[in-house]
Amino acid sequence: MSLSTNSDRFLTAFTAIESDMNKRIKSDRYISYAELVHRMANLDRSYHKFQRYLEEFGDLRNAIVHERIDGEVIAEPHLKIVEEIEQIASILTQPERVKDYFLKRVSTVSEETSLKDTVGLLENTKYSKIPVYDKQNHFKGLLTTDAITHYLIKNINTVNGAFPEVTVKDVIAFDPKDRDVAFISQNTTLINVIAEFERHLALGKRLQEIIITQDGALNQKPIGVITVADLALIYEKINRNLIR
């Protein structure tokens, strides 16, 4: 049995990427490869990240398929190019997803939970922040130890002796900072998680936490969280596939 040539390996990986794009675009008409790449780059941040590579791969595919002498390929790709497209094909068609690493029981509090009980929960869990929901399971904000400290300092005289009556809702309403939170589905890729942090950073904001729900909806029960502290693990999981 003969070994696959570089062009064979290249075309196999190329076909995997092209098939994935066609499956996800679901058009009832023919769409050129270039248009598929453009659409997917706008639809998926993973494809956007590799858009330049994909465009160049399209040119090379045309050369391999159409430029032949006596049926022999004259545009045999270099091994480095083959390894690159195979890596990218793996990332795009078999991506690492948050559901594989970050699903867990998430501690939450309601708006009516007392500050006393919330402080006890934070102490027991060693968390510095906790999501807040109303009775209809709608997300209302992120309560942080910083917000609690700010509230107590500003209201020390009022709170003194009345601590049990203070609720989470009181503290959130007094919080002077916007606690930026993003919501993603359990099927979100790890690359898109990084892109979400980068997007907020580009806007001059600090993403406090990403909350994972089944479909990425605000009114669904949280099934996992991702914080800045988790980025090291995310990079470790995807760096093995990223182009150097």
XYZ file of C-alpha atoms in Angstrom:
244
model
C 0.000 0.000 0.000
C 1.512 3.340 -1.068
C 1.890 6.200 1.355
C -0.261 9.285 0.862
C 1.443 12.120 -0.949
C 1.477 15.628 0.459
C -1.169 16.616 -2.076
C -3.396 13.700 -0.987
C -3.127 14.722 2.662
C -3.725 18.357 1.777
C -6.870 17.604 -0.232
C -8.240 15.331 2.505
C -7.924 18.086 5.111
C -9.233 20.698 2.660
C -12.306 18.578 1.894
C -13.003 18.169 5.624
C -13.010 21.958 6.094
C -15.092 22.619 2.986
C -17.629 19.945 3.998
C -17.938 21.441 7.487
C -18.625 24.888 6.010
C -21.238 23.547 3.600
C -22.954 21.629 6.394
C -23.157 24.699 8.598
C -24.168 27.214 5.922
C -26.964 24.934 4.619
C -27.581 26.821 1.378
C -29.948 25.561 -1.314
C -27.668 26.953 -4.015
C -24.025 26.514 -4.935
C -21.655 28.677 -2.929
C -18.066 29.119 -3.975
C -15.298 28.201 -1.561
C -14.260 31.863 -1.231
C -17.799 32.874 -0.273
C -18.043 30.002 2.196
C -14.897 31.220 3.930
C -16.207 34.799 4.024
C -19.549 33.731 5.496
C -18.038 31.424 8.075
C -15.534 34.071 9.142
C -18.501 36.316 10.001
C -20.385 33.467 11.653
C -17.710 31.740 13.712
C -14.713 33.329 15.406
C -12.674 30.185 14.942
C -13.039 30.529 11.176
C -12.364 34.248 11.438
C -9.082 33.495 13.209
C -7.893 31.354 10.312
C -9.530 33.253 7.441
C -6.236 34.255 5.822
C -4.952 30.676 5.927
C -8.195 29.342 4.461
C -8.107 31.815 1.576
C -4.542 30.799 0.730
C -5.452 27.125 0.993
C -8.164 27.726 -1.609
C -5.608 29.031 -4.092
C -3.332 26.067 -3.446
C -6.221 23.602 -3.837
C -6.977 25.066 -7.270
C -3.365 24.689 -8.280
C -3.245 21.060 -7.134
C -6.513 20.085 -8.811
C -6.285 22.041 -12.066
C -2.567 22.381 -12.816
C -1.307 18.985 -13.929
C 0.988 17.597 -16.595
C 0.032 14.200 -17.978
C -2.203 13.734 -14.945
C 0.621 14.386 -12.480
C 0.342 17.094 -9.808
C 2.855 19.897 -10.393
C 1.921 21.911 -7.306
C 2.906 19.442 -4.590
C 2.527 21.296 -1.255
C 5.379 21.518 1.239
C 5.078 19.312 4.343
C 4.783 22.388 6.577
C 1.706 23.525 4.624
C 0.174 20.057 4.885
C 0.685 19.997 8.645
C -0.824 23.479 8.944
C -4.027 22.603 7.080
C -4.352 19.350 9.036
C -4.019 21.265 12.304
C -6.577 23.844 11.218
C -8.958 21.177 9.973
C -8.788 19.522 13.388
C -9.451 22.813 15.188
C -12.385 23.774 12.965
C -14.100 20.408 12.524
C -13.328 18.798 15.895
C -12.962 21.775 18.243
C -12.429 21.586 21.985
C -15.662 22.755 23.665
C -16.449 24.185 27.086
C -18.789 21.284 27.923
C -15.761 18.987 27.963
C -14.011 20.913 30.754
C -16.113 23.502 32.544
C -19.512 22.052 33.412
C -20.056 21.894 37.170
C -22.501 22.812 39.907
C -22.708 26.599 40.143
C -23.514 28.293 43.452
C -26.002 31.150 43.051
C -28.044 33.427 45.300
C -31.350 35.195 44.840
C -31.927 38.924 45.150
C -33.683 38.315 48.452
C -30.882 36.262 50.000
C -29.545 38.008 53.074
C -26.080 39.476 52.915
C -25.244 37.513 56.038
C -26.064 34.190 54.376
C -24.277 35.221 51.184
C -21.082 36.123 53.028
C -21.212 32.731 54.708
C -21.608 31.027 51.330
C -18.692 32.923 49.839
C -16.552 32.015 52.831
C -17.416 28.322 52.572
C -16.880 28.101 48.821
C -13.839 30.417 48.754
C -15.389 32.271 45.788
C -14.915 36.009 45.307
C -18.024 36.436 43.167
C -21.409 34.782 42.773
C -24.239 35.099 40.175
C -27.550 36.569 41.340
C -30.972 35.506 39.994
C -34.557 36.549 40.660
C -37.458 34.205 41.406
C -38.086 33.717 37.663
C -34.492 32.541 37.228
C -33.499 35.703 35.357
C -29.909 36.838 35.792
C -29.754 40.084 37.783
C -26.062 40.658 38.226
C -22.791 39.481 39.693
C -22.181 39.999 43.395
C -18.499 40.374 44.257
C -16.584 40.690 47.497
C -15.452 44.125 46.266
C -19.083 45.234 45.961
C -19.843 43.942 49.451
C -16.832 45.783 50.894
C -17.846 48.998 49.128
C -21.401 48.713 50.443
C -20.292 48.112 54.042
C -17.789 50.967 54.039
C -20.335 53.433 52.678
C -23.130 52.235 54.948
C -21.276 51.194 58.089
C -23.378 53.321 60.417
C -26.666 52.170 58.888
C -25.645 48.531 58.655
C -24.286 48.366 62.188
C -26.822 46.311 64.083
C -29.007 45.739 61.012
C -26.702 43.430 59.052
C -29.179 40.501 58.961
C -31.758 42.674 57.145
C -29.459 43.671 54.270
C -30.119 41.676 51.084
C -28.116 40.911 47.975
C -30.408 43.247 46.043
C -29.399 46.140 48.326
C -25.706 45.535 47.680
C -26.022 45.161 43.903
C -28.056 48.365 43.634
C -25.270 50.211 45.458
C -22.430 48.741 43.402
C -20.723 51.592 41.469
C -19.041 49.298 38.932
C -20.365 47.483 35.902
C -19.608 43.811 36.442
C -19.334 42.590 32.859
C -20.612 39.050 32.384
C -21.016 37.055 29.174
C -23.256 34.061 28.529
C -22.305 31.164 26.268
C -23.764 27.778 25.425
C -22.198 24.520 26.527
C -21.220 23.850 22.898
C -19.090 26.990 22.587
C -15.535 26.268 21.476
C -12.541 27.123 23.632
C -11.235 29.399 20.886
C -14.471 31.379 21.034
C -14.083 31.695 24.805
C -10.708 33.345 24.287
C -12.228 35.557 21.587
C -14.924 36.672 24.063
C -12.310 37.805 26.579
C -10.358 39.539 23.789
C -13.505 41.276 22.520
C -14.191 42.828 25.916
C -10.547 43.808 26.301
C -10.646 45.567 22.915
C -13.626 47.563 24.196
C -11.671 48.608 27.276
C -13.723 46.345 29.552
C -12.774 43.602 31.952
C -14.880 40.479 31.593
C -15.503 39.302 35.134
C -16.986 35.943 34.325
C -18.481 33.823 31.565
C -21.567 31.902 32.612
C -22.340 28.680 30.756
C -25.958 27.705 30.160
C -27.419 25.042 27.908
C -28.122 27.424 25.013
C -26.329 30.562 26.196
C -29.568 32.199 27.393
C -29.660 34.553 30.394
C -32.757 32.919 31.888
C -31.389 29.367 31.874
C -29.859 27.675 34.875
C -26.073 28.127 34.989
C -24.223 24.866 34.469
C -20.676 26.182 34.602
C -18.513 29.287 34.834
C -15.253 30.440 33.292
C -13.042 33.162 34.750
C -9.729 34.748 33.801
C -8.048 32.185 36.048
C -9.223 29.444 33.657
C -7.477 30.936 30.611
C -4.238 29.097 31.358
C -6.063 25.753 31.113
C -7.851 26.833 27.928
C -4.604 27.850 26.243
C -3.030 24.566 27.320
C -5.876 22.601 25.709
C -5.789 24.396 22.359
C -2.110 25.303 21.994
C -1.277 21.780 20.906
C -3.213 22.483 17.710
C -2.519 26.156 17.100
C -0.227 27.317 14.333
C 3.100 28.477 15.740
